[in-house]
Amino acid sequence: MKNKDYTISVLEDYSRLDEIYRLTHDTLAESGSIKRSENGRLRTCPHLDKIPETTILIAEKDNRIIGTITFTLDGPNGVHTDSWFNIETEEVRRKTNGIIGSSWRVATEKDYRNSRILVLDLMKNAFKVGLENNCTVCLFTFLNKHIRIYQRIMAAEVLAKKSVSIDGNIQTELNFMKIDVKNGWNRFKQVHE
């Protein structure tokens, strides 16, 4: 999965999770979406990090993580949307005949935020994880400022919206969204390939 000046792969070394927590914190803090925390880390849903249903993708340049996205298949530990939209996630489970997944924790290093290429490459690889696992519906949580982008590039549907604490301390407005994976993938390919 070589692309541009970085390589995208599956995280195999969990000792590097701290890099991901720092990158996630910095991405949201530098965009003004959250306030900086004292420890400089954002650990959302750590109970999902080291389970078989979760795939953490990383983009690396010179052995440094410059981007990340996480994909989790629904299972005994649930998906990340259960943390803030449990009722809505349960409703999707009841209505879905197929496999549910969630894509979450998208973060990039500051030097790559002015270009959407890295984010799109990460999303493309997350789609592939979902498709390879026969996922039919994918759930997301996005900030208000990103809603229209994701509606346009993958036909995402907003199901709910609320102010939540994403790490026990930091309050922010989140939107609960879903896509049909095959339709979302087809839209994504039309817009970006």
N, CA, C and O atoms as a DFTB+ gen file, in Angstrom:
772 C
 N C O
     1  1       0.822      -1.188       0.000
     2  2       0.000       0.000       0.000
     3  2       0.872       1.260       0.000
     4  3       0.655       2.174       0.795
     5  1       1.845       1.295      -0.887
     6  2       2.691       2.488      -1.001
     7  2       1.900       3.571      -1.708
     8  3       1.162       3.299      -2.654
     9  1       2.060       4.803      -1.240
    10  2       1.365       5.915      -1.866
    11  2       2.077       7.193      -1.482
    12  3       2.447       7.379      -0.323
    13  1       2.268       8.059      -2.433
    14  2       2.908       9.343      -2.187
    15  2       4.243       9.107      -1.475
    16  3       5.038       8.277      -1.916
    17  1       4.494       9.825      -0.386
    18  2       5.756       9.647       0.332
    19  2       5.551       8.911       1.660
    20  3       6.347       9.064       2.587
    21  1       4.489       8.118       1.749
    22  2       4.205       7.378       2.967
    23  2       3.690       5.986       2.616
    24  3       3.336       5.706       1.471
    25  1       3.656       5.130       3.622
    26  2       3.156       3.774       3.467
    27  2       2.010       3.572       4.450
    28  3       2.101       3.986       5.606
    29  1       0.931       2.940       3.995
    30  2      -0.204       2.635       4.867
    31  2      -0.188       1.138       5.166
    32  3      -0.076       0.308       4.263
    33  1      -0.302       0.814       6.450
    34  2      -0.281      -0.586       6.877
    35  2      -1.140      -0.756       8.122
    36  3      -1.648       0.215       8.682
    37  1      -1.293      -1.999       8.539
    38  2      -2.022      -2.319       9.759
    39  2      -1.055      -2.216      10.938
    40  3       0.058      -2.737      10.879
    41  1      -1.480      -1.547      12.001
    42  2      -0.667      -1.452      13.211
    43  2      -0.532      -2.832      13.828
    44  3      -1.533      -3.478      14.140
    45  1       0.691      -3.282      14.004
    46  2       0.951      -4.592      14.614
    47  2       1.550      -4.442      16.008
    48  3       1.434      -5.348      16.833
    49  1       2.186      -3.311      16.274
    50  2       2.905      -3.073      17.524
    51  2       2.081      -2.155      18.425
    52  3       2.093      -0.936      18.250
    53  1       1.362      -2.741      19.392
    54  2       0.478      -1.956      20.255
    55  2       1.225      -0.994      21.165
    56  3       0.610      -0.113      21.766
    57  1       2.534      -1.144      21.278
    58  2       3.293      -0.180      22.071
    59  2       3.286       1.195      21.404
    60  3       3.664       2.191      22.021
    61  1       2.859       1.245      20.153
    62  2       2.792       2.516      19.419
    63  2       1.435       3.207      19.563
    64  3       1.220       4.264      18.970
    65  1       0.524       2.631      20.335
    66  2      -0.788       3.260      20.535
    67  2      -0.657       4.666      21.116
    68  3      -1.469       5.538      20.807
    69  1       0.351       4.895      21.950
    70  2       0.535       6.230      22.523
    71  2       0.740       7.272      21.418
    72  3       0.269       8.403      21.536
    73  1       1.439       6.892      20.351
    74  2       1.620       7.805      19.214
    75  2       0.264       8.157      18.594
    76  3       0.028       9.298      18.197
    77  1      -0.610       7.172      18.520
    78  2      -1.936       7.392      17.947
    79  2      -2.771       8.284      18.866
    80  3      -3.468       9.180      18.390
    81  1      -2.707       8.049      20.168
    82  2      -3.439       8.894      21.125
    83  2      -2.962      10.346      21.045
    84  3      -3.766      11.275      21.116
    85  1      -1.656      10.529      20.897
    86  2      -1.106      11.889      20.791
    87  2      -1.529      12.543      19.476
    88  3      -1.926      13.708      19.453
    89  1      -1.441      11.787      18.387
    90  2      -1.816      12.319      17.077
    91  2      -3.292      12.690      17.034
    92  3      -3.661      13.721      16.472
    93  1      -4.133      11.856      17.625
    94  2      -5.574      12.141      17.669
    95  2      -5.839      13.416      18.470
    96  3      -6.613      14.272      18.043
    97  1      -5.203      13.537      19.616
    98  2      -5.344      14.736      20.452
    99  2      -4.907      15.976      19.678
   100  3      -5.634      16.969      19.628
   101  1      -3.720      15.919      19.074
   102  2      -3.177      17.087      18.378
   103  2      -4.040      17.489      17.185
   104  3      -4.236      18.677      16.929
   105  1      -4.555      16.501      16.458
   106  2      -5.405      16.795      15.302
   107  2      -6.638      17.589      15.729
   108  3      -6.968      18.604      15.116
   109  1      -7.311      17.132      16.770
   110  2      -8.530      17.812      17.218
   111  2      -8.234      19.127      17.935
   112  3      -8.983      20.092      17.790
   113  1      -7.154      19.172      18.704
   114  2      -6.809      20.406      19.416
   115  2      -6.366      21.498      18.447
   116  3      -6.772      22.651      18.589
   117  1      -5.546      21.149      17.473
   118  2      -5.049      22.140      16.521
   119  2      -6.139      22.647      15.586
   120  3      -6.019      23.740      15.034
   121  1      -7.195      21.871      15.404
   122  2      -8.310      22.328      14.568
   123  2      -9.295      23.173      15.369
   124  3     -10.230      23.747      14.810
   125  1      -9.079      23.245      16.696
   126  2      -9.979      24.003      17.555
   127  2     -11.219      23.232      17.959
   128  3     -12.137      23.810      18.541
   129  1     -11.268      21.940      17.667
   130  2     -12.441      21.120      17.977
   131  2     -12.505      20.735      19.453
   132  3     -13.589      20.526      19.997
   133  1     -11.353      20.643      20.092
   134  2     -11.290      20.335      21.527
   135  2     -10.250      21.245      22.170
   136  3      -9.436      21.867      21.487
   137  1     -10.294      21.310      23.489
   138  2      -9.257      22.019      24.238
   139  2      -8.106      21.054      24.464
   140  3      -8.313      19.846      24.575
   141  1      -6.899      21.587      24.532
   142  2      -5.736      20.750      24.816
   143  2      -5.850      20.150      26.208
   144  3      -6.281      20.818      27.148
   145  1      -5.467      18.903      26.331
   146  2      -5.451      18.273      27.653
   147  2      -4.022      18.333      28.190
   148  3      -3.069      18.510      27.431
   149  1      -3.889      18.184      29.487
   150  2      -2.571      18.274      30.114
   151  2      -1.617      17.197      29.624
   152  3      -0.428      17.458      29.441
   153  1      -2.125      15.991      29.410
   154  2      -1.230      14.905      29.011
   155  2      -1.034      14.807      27.499
   156  3      -0.218      14.009      27.037
   157  1      -1.769      15.604      26.722
   158  2      -1.581      15.617      25.274
   159  2      -2.014      14.349      24.571
   160  3      -1.513      14.034      23.492
   161  1      -2.941      13.615      25.171
   162  2      -3.420      12.365      24.574
   163  2      -4.946      12.350      24.567
   164  3      -5.596      12.930      25.436
   165  1      -5.489      11.681      23.577
   166  2      -6.932      11.477      23.509
   167  2      -7.156       9.988      23.305
   168  3      -6.895       9.452      22.229
   169  1      -7.645       9.322      24.351
   170  2      -7.865       7.875      24.322
   171  2      -9.351       7.606      24.246
   172  3      -9.995       7.356      25.265
   173  1      -9.896       7.653      23.052
   174  2     -11.313       7.339      22.879
   175  2     -11.454       5.835      22.655
   176  3     -10.774       5.254      21.809
   177  1     -12.322       5.236      23.406
   178  2     -12.656       3.813      23.264
   179  2     -11.435       2.878      23.320
   180  3     -11.277       2.030      22.442
   181  1     -10.571       3.021      24.341
   182  2      -9.400       2.140      24.415
   183  2      -9.764       0.664      24.559
   184  3      -8.949      -0.208      24.257
   185  1     -10.996       0.376      25.025
   186  2     -11.441      -1.020      25.142
   187  2     -11.571      -1.706      23.781
   188  3     -11.684      -2.929      23.710
   189  1     -11.555      -0.917      22.699
   190  2     -11.652      -1.490      21.356
   191  2     -10.295      -1.641      20.668
   192  3     -10.207      -2.250      19.601
   193  1      -9.249      -1.096      21.265
   194  2      -7.956      -1.051      20.579
   195  2      -7.299      -2.402      20.320
   196  3      -6.744      -2.617      19.242
   197  1      -7.350      -3.310      21.283
   198  2      -6.574      -4.548      21.167
   199  2      -7.474      -5.779      21.045
   200  3      -7.190      -6.821      21.635
   201  1      -8.546      -5.654      20.287
   202  2      -9.459      -6.789      20.115
   203  2      -9.397      -7.270      18.662
   204  3      -9.024      -6.500      17.777
   205  1      -9.754      -8.523      18.406
   206  2      -9.656      -9.055      17.042
   207  2     -10.554      -8.340      16.030
   208  3     -10.261      -8.350      14.834
   209  1     -11.640      -7.723      16.493
   210  2     -12.569      -7.054      15.573
   211  2     -12.051      -5.691      15.098
   212  3     -12.635      -5.098      14.191
   213  1     -10.983      -5.193      15.686
   214  2     -10.471      -3.868      15.349
   215  2      -9.212      -3.934      14.499
   216  3      -8.284      -4.689      14.785
   217  1      -9.205      -3.125      13.449
   218  2      -8.029      -2.942      12.602
   219  2      -7.630      -1.474      12.686
   220  3      -8.409      -0.593      12.322
   221  1      -6.425      -1.214      13.161
   222  2      -5.905       0.146      13.235
   223  2      -4.946       0.324      12.068
   224  3      -3.919      -0.351      11.986
   225  1      -5.285       1.231      11.175
   226  2      -4.430       1.516      10.021
   227  2      -3.566       2.730      10.337
   228  3      -4.026       3.692      10.951
   229  1      -2.310       2.671       9.909
   230  2      -1.407       3.794      10.120
   231  2      -0.717       4.164       8.811
   232  3      -0.402       3.304       7.989
   233  1      -0.493       5.448       8.642
   234  2       0.333       5.944       7.543
   235  2       1.660       6.335       8.165
   236  3       1.697       7.078       9.146
   237  1       2.747       5.836       7.598
   238  2       4.073       6.116       8.141
   239  2       4.983       6.757       7.107
   240  3       4.941       6.452       5.915
   241  1       5.795       7.648       7.614
   242  2       6.870       8.244       6.815
   243  2       8.093       8.295       7.721
   244  3       8.031       8.846       8.820
   245  1       9.186       7.730       7.272
   246  2      10.421       7.705       8.054
   247  2      10.188       7.140       9.458
   248  3      10.664       7.702      10.444
   249  1       9.453       6.022       9.544
   250  2       9.149       5.334      10.803
   251  2       8.364       6.185      11.807
   252  3       8.391       5.905      13.005
   253  1       7.673       7.209      11.333
   254  2       6.860       8.094      12.165
   255  2       5.413       7.972      11.699
   256  3       5.150       8.023      10.497
   257  1       4.472       7.813      12.625
   258  2       3.055       7.737      12.261
   259  2       2.573       9.144      11.934
   260  3       2.602      10.035      12.783
   261  1       2.127       9.336      10.685
   262  2       1.650      10.653      10.246
   263  2       0.140      10.679      10.036
   264  3      -0.444      11.738       9.803
   265  1      -0.484       9.512      10.121
   266  2      -1.935       9.439       9.956
   267  2      -2.457       8.113      10.462
   268  3      -1.731       7.121      10.516
   269  1      -3.731       8.109      10.834
   270  2      -4.340       6.877      11.331
   271  2      -5.845       6.899      11.114
   272  3      -6.462       7.962      11.046
   273  1      -6.418       5.721      11.008
   274  2      -7.868       5.517      10.993
   275  2      -8.104       4.120      11.574
   276  3      -7.284       3.220      11.392
   277  1      -9.216       3.949      12.264
   278  2      -9.520       2.673      12.904
   279  2     -10.849       2.148      12.366
   280  3     -11.790       2.909      12.144
   281  1     -10.905       0.831      12.160
   282  2     -12.135       0.172      11.714
   283  2     -12.428      -0.972      12.678
   284  3     -11.570      -1.819      12.926
   285  1     -13.653      -0.992      13.224
   286  2     -14.053      -2.039      14.169
   287  2     -15.329      -2.712      13.687
   288  3     -16.318      -2.048      13.377
   289  1     -15.293      -4.035      13.627
   290  2     -16.488      -4.823      13.330
   291  2     -17.270      -5.021      14.621
   292  3     -16.681      -5.192      15.689
   293  1     -18.584      -4.997      14.526
   294  2     -19.416      -5.207      15.706
   295  2     -19.169      -6.609      16.260
   296  3     -19.023      -7.573      15.508
   297  1     -19.126      -6.700      17.577
   298  2     -18.871      -7.978      18.219
   299  2     -19.174      -7.867      19.704
   300  3     -19.958      -7.008      20.110
   301  1     -18.573      -8.711      20.514
   302  2     -18.852      -8.708      21.949
   303  2     -18.569      -7.374      22.639
   304  3     -19.208      -7.042      23.637
   305  1     -17.615      -6.614      22.112
   306  2     -17.257      -5.322      22.701
   307  2     -17.979      -4.150      22.044
   308  3     -17.788      -3.001      22.445
   309  1     -18.806      -4.431      21.040
   310  2     -19.542      -3.381      20.346
   311  2     -18.665      -2.594      19.398
   312  3     -17.607      -3.054      18.967
   313  1     -19.131      -1.391      19.083
   314  2     -18.404      -0.468      18.204
   315  2     -18.273       0.873      18.928
   316  3     -18.877       1.076      19.982
   317  1     -17.500       1.764      18.370
   318  2     -17.226       3.021      19.080
   319  2     -18.472       3.876      19.296
   320  3     -18.532       4.639      20.260
   321  1     -19.462       3.763      18.420
   322  2     -20.660       4.595      18.561
   323  2     -21.488       4.208      19.784
   324  3     -22.305       5.002      20.251
   325  1     -21.288       2.994      20.310
   326  2     -21.976       2.597      21.542
   327  2     -21.633       3.525      22.701
   328  3     -22.431       3.686      23.625
   329  1     -20.463       4.130      22.659
   330  2     -20.012       4.989      23.758
   331  2     -20.867       6.238      23.919
   332  3     -21.057       6.712      25.039
   333  1     -21.386       6.780      22.819
   334  2     -22.123       8.043      22.879
   335  2     -23.538       7.948      22.312
   336  3     -24.401       8.759      22.649
   337  1     -23.771       6.973      21.463
   338  2     -25.063       6.813      20.799
   339  2     -25.543       5.372      20.938
   340  3     -25.860       4.718      19.944
   341  1     -25.595       4.888      22.157
   342  2     -25.935       3.493      22.401
   343  2     -27.333       3.149      21.916
   344  3     -27.519       2.128      21.254
   345  1     -28.315       3.976      22.230
   346  2     -29.699       3.701      21.815
   347  2     -29.800       3.669      20.292
   348  3     -30.426       2.777      19.719
   349  1     -29.181       4.644      19.652
   350  2     -29.229       4.735      18.184
   351  2     -28.470       3.576      17.537
   352  3     -28.896       3.043      16.512
   353  1     -27.342       3.188      18.141
   354  2     -26.570       2.060      17.609
   355  2     -27.371       0.769      17.728
   356  3     -27.374      -0.050      16.810
   357  1     -28.049       0.587      18.855
   358  2     -28.894      -0.599      19.041
   359  2     -30.017      -0.635      17.999
   360  3     -30.364      -1.699      17.488
   361  1     -30.574       0.522      17.695
   362  2     -31.634       0.577      16.681
   363  2     -31.107       0.151      15.315
   364  3     -31.781      -0.577      14.587
   365  1     -29.888       0.608      14.962
   366  2     -29.283       0.192      13.695
   367  2     -29.070      -1.317      13.701
   368  3     -29.314      -1.979      12.692
   369  1     -28.619      -1.864      14.818
   370  2     -28.429      -3.320      14.912
   371  2     -29.745      -4.057      14.649
   372  3     -29.773      -5.042      13.910
   373  1     -30.817      -3.585      15.247
   374  2     -32.125      -4.249      15.070
   375  2     -32.587      -4.206      13.612
   376  3     -33.217      -5.148      13.131
   377  1     -32.277      -3.119      12.912
   378  2     -32.774      -2.939      11.548
   379  2     -31.845      -3.487      10.467
   380  3     -32.218      -3.521       9.295
   381  1     -30.653      -3.911      10.841
   382  2     -29.666      -4.332       9.849
   383  2     -29.599      -5.845       9.737
   384  3     -29.416      -6.553      10.727
   385  1     -29.749      -6.318       8.520
   386  2     -29.541      -7.734       8.222
   387  2     -28.166      -7.851       7.585
   388  3     -28.038      -7.828       6.361
   389  1     -27.167      -7.974       8.393
   390  2     -25.809      -8.044       7.885
   391  2     -24.828      -7.627       8.965
   392  3     -25.177      -7.506      10.139
   393  1     -23.608      -7.414       8.542
   394  2     -22.516      -7.105       9.464
   395  2     -22.359      -5.596       9.595
   396  3     -22.308      -4.870       8.602
   397  1     -22.284      -5.144      10.838
   398  2     -22.091      -3.716      11.127
   399  2     -20.638      -3.483      11.510
   400  3     -20.013      -4.299      12.188
   401  1     -20.123      -2.357      11.064
   402  2     -18.787      -1.939      11.453
   403  2     -18.801      -0.467      11.779
   404  3     -19.806       0.216      11.587
   405  1     -17.676       0.018      12.274
   406  2     -17.551       1.455      12.498
   407  2     -16.158       1.897      12.106
   408  3     -15.172       1.192      12.326
   409  1     -16.102       3.071      11.524
   410  2     -14.833       3.676      11.156
   411  2     -14.672       4.908      12.021
   412  3     -15.585       5.728      12.121
   413  1     -13.520       5.040      12.645
   414  2     -13.354       6.094      13.632
   415  2     -11.880       6.471      13.813
   416  3     -10.988       5.874      13.210
   417  1     -11.656       7.469      14.654
   418  2     -10.330       7.950      15.024
   419  2      -9.474       8.267      13.789
   420  3      -8.407       7.686      13.593
   421  1      -9.953       9.178      12.983
   422  2      -9.184       9.654      11.836
   423  2      -8.322      10.819      12.311
   424  3      -8.834      11.798      12.854
   425  1      -7.027      10.710      12.106
   426  2      -6.124      11.781      12.541
   427  2      -4.925      11.850      11.608
   428  3      -4.452      10.829      11.110
   429  1      -4.440      13.062      11.376
   430  2      -3.253      13.242      10.545
   431  2      -2.320      14.272      11.168
   432  3      -2.748      15.159      11.906
   433  1      -1.056      14.135      10.857
   434  2      -0.061      15.094      11.317
   435  2      -0.316      16.450      10.664
   436  3      -0.841      16.527       9.552
   437  1       0.052      17.493      11.352
   438  2      -0.224      18.870      10.935
   439  2       0.186      19.164       9.486
   440  3      -0.563      19.803       8.747
   441  1       1.360      18.703       9.087
   442  2       1.872      18.990       7.734
   443  2       1.012      18.389       6.631
   444  3       1.133      18.785       5.472
   445  1       0.142      17.435       6.973
   446  2      -0.678      16.759       5.972
   447  2      -2.136      17.198       6.001
   448  3      -2.941      16.690       5.221
   449  1      -2.492      18.119       6.873
   450  2      -3.902      18.504       7.003
   451  2      -4.385      19.460       5.923
   452  3      -5.590      19.562       5.694
   453  1      -3.498      20.145       5.269
   454  2      -3.916      21.063       4.204
   455  2      -4.291      20.326       2.928
   456  3      -4.955      20.881       2.053
   457  1      -3.866      19.087       2.830
   458  2      -4.197      18.262       1.670
   459  2      -5.066      17.102       2.147
   460  3      -4.771      16.474       3.164
   461  1      -6.122      16.825       1.418
   462  2      -7.014      15.732       1.810
   463  2      -6.527      14.382       1.309
   464  3      -7.164      13.364       1.579
   465  1      -5.420      14.350       0.591
   466  2      -4.955      13.105      -0.023
   467  2      -4.717      12.019       1.017
   468  3      -5.151      10.883       0.828
   469  1      -4.037      12.348       2.112
   470  2      -3.748      11.344       3.131
   471  2      -5.039      10.831       3.773
   472  3      -5.196       9.622       3.947
   473  1      -5.953      11.715       4.124
   474  2      -7.221      11.284       4.725
   475  2      -7.980      10.378       3.763
   476  3      -8.528       9.355       4.174
   477  1      -8.015      10.743       2.498
   478  2      -8.722       9.916       1.512
   479  2      -8.058       8.552       1.348
   480  3      -8.745       7.544       1.189
   481  1      -6.723       8.514       1.386
   482  2      -6.021       7.229       1.312
   483  2      -6.345       6.360       2.528
   484  3      -6.551       5.153       2.396
   485  1      -6.390       6.973       3.704
   486  2      -6.746       6.221       4.909
   487  2      -8.180       5.700       4.812
   488  3      -8.448       4.547       5.147
   489  1      -9.099       6.551       4.353
   490  2     -10.497       6.137       4.202
   491  2     -10.626       4.999       3.188
   492  3     -11.376       4.048       3.410
   493  1      -9.908       5.095       2.101
   494  2      -9.941       4.052       1.080
   495  2      -9.528       2.704       1.674
   496  3     -10.147       1.680       1.388
   497  1      -8.491       2.711       2.493
   498  2      -8.026       1.476       3.109
   499  2      -8.995       0.973       4.177
   500  3      -9.133      -0.237       4.359
   501  1      -9.667       1.881       4.886
   502  2     -10.689       1.468       5.856
   503  2     -11.876       0.834       5.131
   504  3     -12.425      -0.168       5.589
   505  1     -12.271       1.420       3.999
   506  2     -13.334       0.809       3.184
   507  2     -12.949      -0.620       2.814
   508  3     -13.772      -1.532       2.895
   509  1     -11.699      -0.809       2.409
   510  2     -11.246      -2.144       2.005
   511  2     -11.348      -3.137       3.158
   512  3     -11.718      -4.292       2.948
   513  1     -11.020      -2.697       4.380
   514  2     -11.162      -3.569       5.547
   515  2     -12.631      -3.966       5.715
   516  3     -12.940      -5.139       5.928
   517  1     -13.527      -2.992       5.620
   518  2     -14.952      -3.278       5.742
   519  2     -15.445      -4.227       4.666
   520  3     -16.163      -5.182       4.960
   521  1     -15.067      -3.972       3.428
   522  2     -15.505      -4.817       2.317
   523  2     -14.947      -6.235       2.434
   524  3     -15.659      -7.206       2.178
   525  1     -13.668      -6.358       2.822
   526  2     -13.059      -7.683       2.977
   527  2     -13.745      -8.490       4.077
   528  3     -13.719      -9.720       4.053
   529  1     -14.355      -7.806       5.032
   530  2     -15.044      -8.477       6.139
   531  2     -16.556      -8.533       5.934
   532  3     -17.309      -8.798       6.871
   533  1     -16.993      -8.280       4.695
   534  2     -18.411      -8.349       4.321
   535  2     -19.308      -7.438       5.154
   536  3     -20.471      -7.753       5.407
   537  1     -18.757      -6.320       5.570
   538  2     -19.518      -5.336       6.344
   539  2     -20.570      -4.708       5.424
   540  3     -20.261      -4.320       4.297
   541  1     -21.814      -4.610       5.909
   542  2     -22.881      -4.040       5.088
   543  2     -23.220      -2.604       5.467
   544  3     -23.591      -1.801       4.611
   545  1     -23.089      -2.280       6.770
   546  2     -23.377      -0.935       7.273
   547  2     -22.195      -0.462       8.099
   548  3     -21.661      -1.210       8.918
   549  1     -21.788       0.779       7.882
   550  2     -20.695       1.356       8.656
   551  2     -21.210       2.583       9.405
   552  3     -21.926       3.412       8.844
   553  1     -20.836       2.684      10.679
   554  2     -21.244       3.790      11.539
   555  2     -20.060       4.718      11.798
   556  3     -18.907       4.287      11.831
   557  1     -20.369       6.000      11.981
   558  2     -19.344       7.018      12.191
   559  2     -19.826       8.022      13.231
   560  3     -21.020       8.114      13.517
   561  1     -18.897       8.759      13.781
   562  2     -19.213       9.980      14.515
   563  2     -18.326      11.072      13.926
   564  3     -17.109      10.915      13.829
   565  1     -18.949      12.174      13.536
   566  2     -18.211      13.283      12.944
   567  2     -18.585      14.584      13.626
   568  3     -19.689      14.736      14.150
   569  1     -17.659      15.509      13.609
   570  2     -17.918      16.857      14.084
   571  2     -18.813      17.575      13.087
   572  3     -18.866      17.193      11.918
   573  1     -19.509      18.601      13.530
   574  2     -20.427      19.361      12.658
   575  2     -19.771      19.817      11.361
   576  3     -20.366      19.715      10.288
   577  1     -18.541      20.321      11.463
   578  2     -17.905      20.906      10.275
   579  2     -17.576      19.886       9.185
   580  3     -17.257      20.274       8.061
   581  1     -17.649      18.596       9.496
   582  2     -17.313      17.579       8.503
   583  2     -18.520      16.893       7.874
   584  3     -18.363      16.084       6.960
   585  1     -19.718      17.204       8.350
   586  2     -20.918      16.483       7.886
   587  2     -21.086      16.532       6.377
   588  3     -21.226      15.487       5.742
   589  1     -21.076      17.702       5.801
   590  2     -21.349      17.828       4.353
   591  2     -20.322      17.108       3.506
   592  3     -20.654      16.535       2.469
   593  1     -19.077      17.138       3.945
   594  2     -18.019      16.449       3.191
   595  2     -18.339      14.959       3.105
   596  3     -18.286      14.369       2.026
   597  1     -18.673      14.353       4.250
   598  2     -18.928      12.915       4.262
   599  2     -20.256      12.543       3.616
   600  3     -20.408      11.432       3.108
   601  1     -21.199      13.445       3.631
   602  2     -22.425      13.197       2.882
   603  2     -22.122      13.177       1.388
   604  3     -22.660      12.352       0.649
   605  1     -21.264      14.080       0.952
   606  2     -20.935      14.177      -0.466
   607  2     -20.057      13.027      -0.936
   608  3     -20.311      12.448      -1.992
   609  1     -19.025      12.689      -0.165
   610  2     -18.064      11.711      -0.676
   611  2     -18.453      10.255      -0.448
   612  3     -17.895       9.368      -1.094
   613  1     -19.409       9.983       0.467
   614  2     -19.794       8.583       0.648
   615  2     -21.257       8.388       1.018
   616  3     -21.634       7.347       1.556
   617  1     -22.069       9.376       0.732
   618  2     -23.515       9.281       0.953
   619  2     -23.873       8.944       2.400
   620  3     -24.771       8.140       2.652
   621  1     -23.168       9.561       3.343
   622  2     -23.432       9.317       4.765
   623  2     -24.734       9.993       5.187
   624  3     -25.059      11.090       4.734
   625  1     -25.465       9.320       6.056
   626  2     -26.752       9.802       6.553
   627  2     -26.629      10.134       8.039
   628  3     -26.138       9.316       8.817
   629  1     -27.071      11.327       8.440
   630  2     -27.046      11.723       9.845
   631  2     -28.259      11.098      10.541
   632  3     -29.394      11.291      10.108
   633  1     -28.015      10.349      11.620
   634  2     -29.082       9.707      12.379
   635  2     -29.368      10.418      13.699
   636  3     -30.493      10.375      14.198
   637  1     -28.356      11.071      14.265
   638  2     -28.530      11.764      15.550
   639  2     -27.380      12.740      15.758
   640  3     -26.353      12.686      15.082
   641  1     -27.595      13.642      16.727
   642  2     -26.584      14.656      17.026
   643  2     -26.691      14.991      18.504
   644  3     -27.797      15.128      19.028
   645  1     -25.549      15.127      19.190
   646  2     -25.581      15.533      20.595
   647  2     -24.205      16.002      21.059
   648  3     -23.182      15.712      20.438
   649  1     -24.215      16.730      22.164
   650  2     -22.979      17.155      22.808
   651  2     -22.546      16.026      23.732
   652  3     -23.320      15.573      24.576
   653  1     -21.308      15.574      23.570
   654  2     -20.813      14.431      24.337
   655  2     -19.425      14.721      24.900
   656  3     -18.740      15.649      24.471
   657  1     -19.038      13.913      25.858
   658  2     -17.681      13.945      26.384
   659  2     -16.935      12.792      25.725
   660  3     -17.228      11.627      25.991
   661  1     -15.980      13.112      24.876
   662  2     -15.335      12.053      24.105
   663  2     -14.244      11.302      24.853
   664  3     -13.811      10.237      24.412
   665  1     -13.795      11.847      25.983
   666  2     -12.790      11.130      26.757
   667  2     -13.037      11.224      28.264
   668  3     -12.145      10.943      29.064
   669  1     -14.230      11.614      28.636
   670  2     -14.538      11.790      30.038
   671  2     -14.381      13.228      30.496
   672  3     -14.871      13.592      31.564
   673  1     -13.707      14.047      29.707
   674  2     -13.470      15.446      30.073
   675  2     -13.849      16.430      28.971
   676  3     -14.480      17.454      29.233
   677  1     -13.467      16.116      27.757
   678  2     -13.600      17.056      26.650
   679  2     -15.003      16.970      26.050
   680  3     -15.407      15.910      25.572
   681  1     -15.751      18.081      26.073
   682  2     -17.097      18.136      25.487
   683  2     -17.016      18.625      24.042
   684  3     -16.295      19.576      23.740
   685  1     -17.749      17.977      23.170
   686  2     -17.826      18.426      21.783
   687  2     -19.132      17.930      21.168
   688  3     -19.743      16.984      21.666
   689  1     -19.549      18.569      20.095
   690  2     -20.769      18.195      19.383
   691  2     -20.438      17.099      18.374
   692  3     -19.595      17.294      17.498
   693  1     -21.101      15.942      18.496
   694  2     -20.875      14.837      17.571
   695  2     -22.145      14.494      16.816
   696  3     -23.255      14.640      17.327
   697  1     -21.956      14.037      15.594
   698  2     -23.041      13.562      14.737
   699  2     -22.861      12.068      14.530
   700  3     -21.772      11.603      14.193
   701  1     -23.934      11.324      14.733
   702  2     -23.949       9.885      14.510
   703  2     -24.425       9.663      13.083
   704  3     -25.525      10.075      12.715
   705  1     -23.584       9.003      12.275
   706  2     -23.884       8.840      10.859
   707  2     -23.700       7.383      10.449
   708  3     -22.993       6.622      11.110
   709  1     -24.344       7.009       9.354
   710  2     -24.164       5.658       8.818
   711  2     -24.146       5.697       7.299
   712  3     -24.638       6.630       6.665
   713  1     -23.558       4.644       6.742
   714  2     -23.595       4.442       5.295
   715  2     -23.860       2.975       5.013
   716  3     -23.557       2.103       5.827
   717  1     -24.422       2.723       3.862
   718  2     -24.437       1.394       3.279
   719  2     -23.047       1.247       2.660
   720  3     -22.666       2.054       1.812
   721  1     -22.294       0.244       3.064
   722  2     -20.887       0.148       2.676
   723  2     -20.697       0.065       1.160
   724  3     -19.846       0.767       0.613
   725  1     -21.468      -0.772       0.474
   726  2     -21.284      -0.893      -0.984
   727  2     -21.639       0.404      -1.700
   728  3     -20.904       0.844      -2.584
   729  1     -22.760       1.021      -1.326
   730  2     -23.129       2.295      -1.952
   731  2     -22.121       3.392      -1.610
   732  3     -21.752       4.196      -2.466
   733  1     -21.681       3.418      -0.349
   734  2     -20.686       4.412       0.068
   735  2     -19.378       4.250      -0.680
   736  3     -18.752       5.236      -1.070
   737  1     -18.957       2.988      -0.884
   738  2     -17.727       2.705      -1.616
   739  2     -17.858       3.139      -3.077
   740  3     -16.932       3.722      -3.642
   741  1     -19.009       2.852      -3.683
   742  2     -19.219       3.272      -5.072
   743  2     -19.196       4.795      -5.198
   744  3     -18.605       5.325      -6.139
   745  1     -19.830       5.501      -4.266
   746  2     -19.804       6.966      -4.273
   747  2     -18.383       7.477      -4.084
   748  3     -17.945       8.385      -4.790
   749  1     -17.667       6.896      -3.135
   750  2     -16.294       7.292      -2.844
   751  2     -15.417       7.149      -4.089
   752  3     -14.636       8.042      -4.416
   753  1     -15.558       6.012      -4.779
   754  2     -14.757       5.775      -5.989
   755  2     -15.112       6.780      -7.087
   756  3     -14.218       7.262      -7.783
   757  1     -16.386       7.102      -7.255
   758  2     -16.811       8.083      -8.268
   759  2     -16.218       9.460      -8.002
   760  3     -15.789      10.155      -8.923
   761  1     -16.201       9.841      -6.736
   762  2     -15.745      11.186      -6.367
   763  2     -14.221      11.281      -6.373
   764  3     -13.675      12.337      -6.692
   765  1     -13.517      10.182      -6.021
   766  2     -12.087      10.300      -5.788
   767  2     -11.199       9.372      -6.574
   768  3     -10.012       9.274      -6.264
   769  1     -11.701       8.697      -7.560
   770  2     -10.794       7.844      -8.337
   771  2     -10.958       8.085      -9.809
   772  3     -10.275       7.455     -10.617
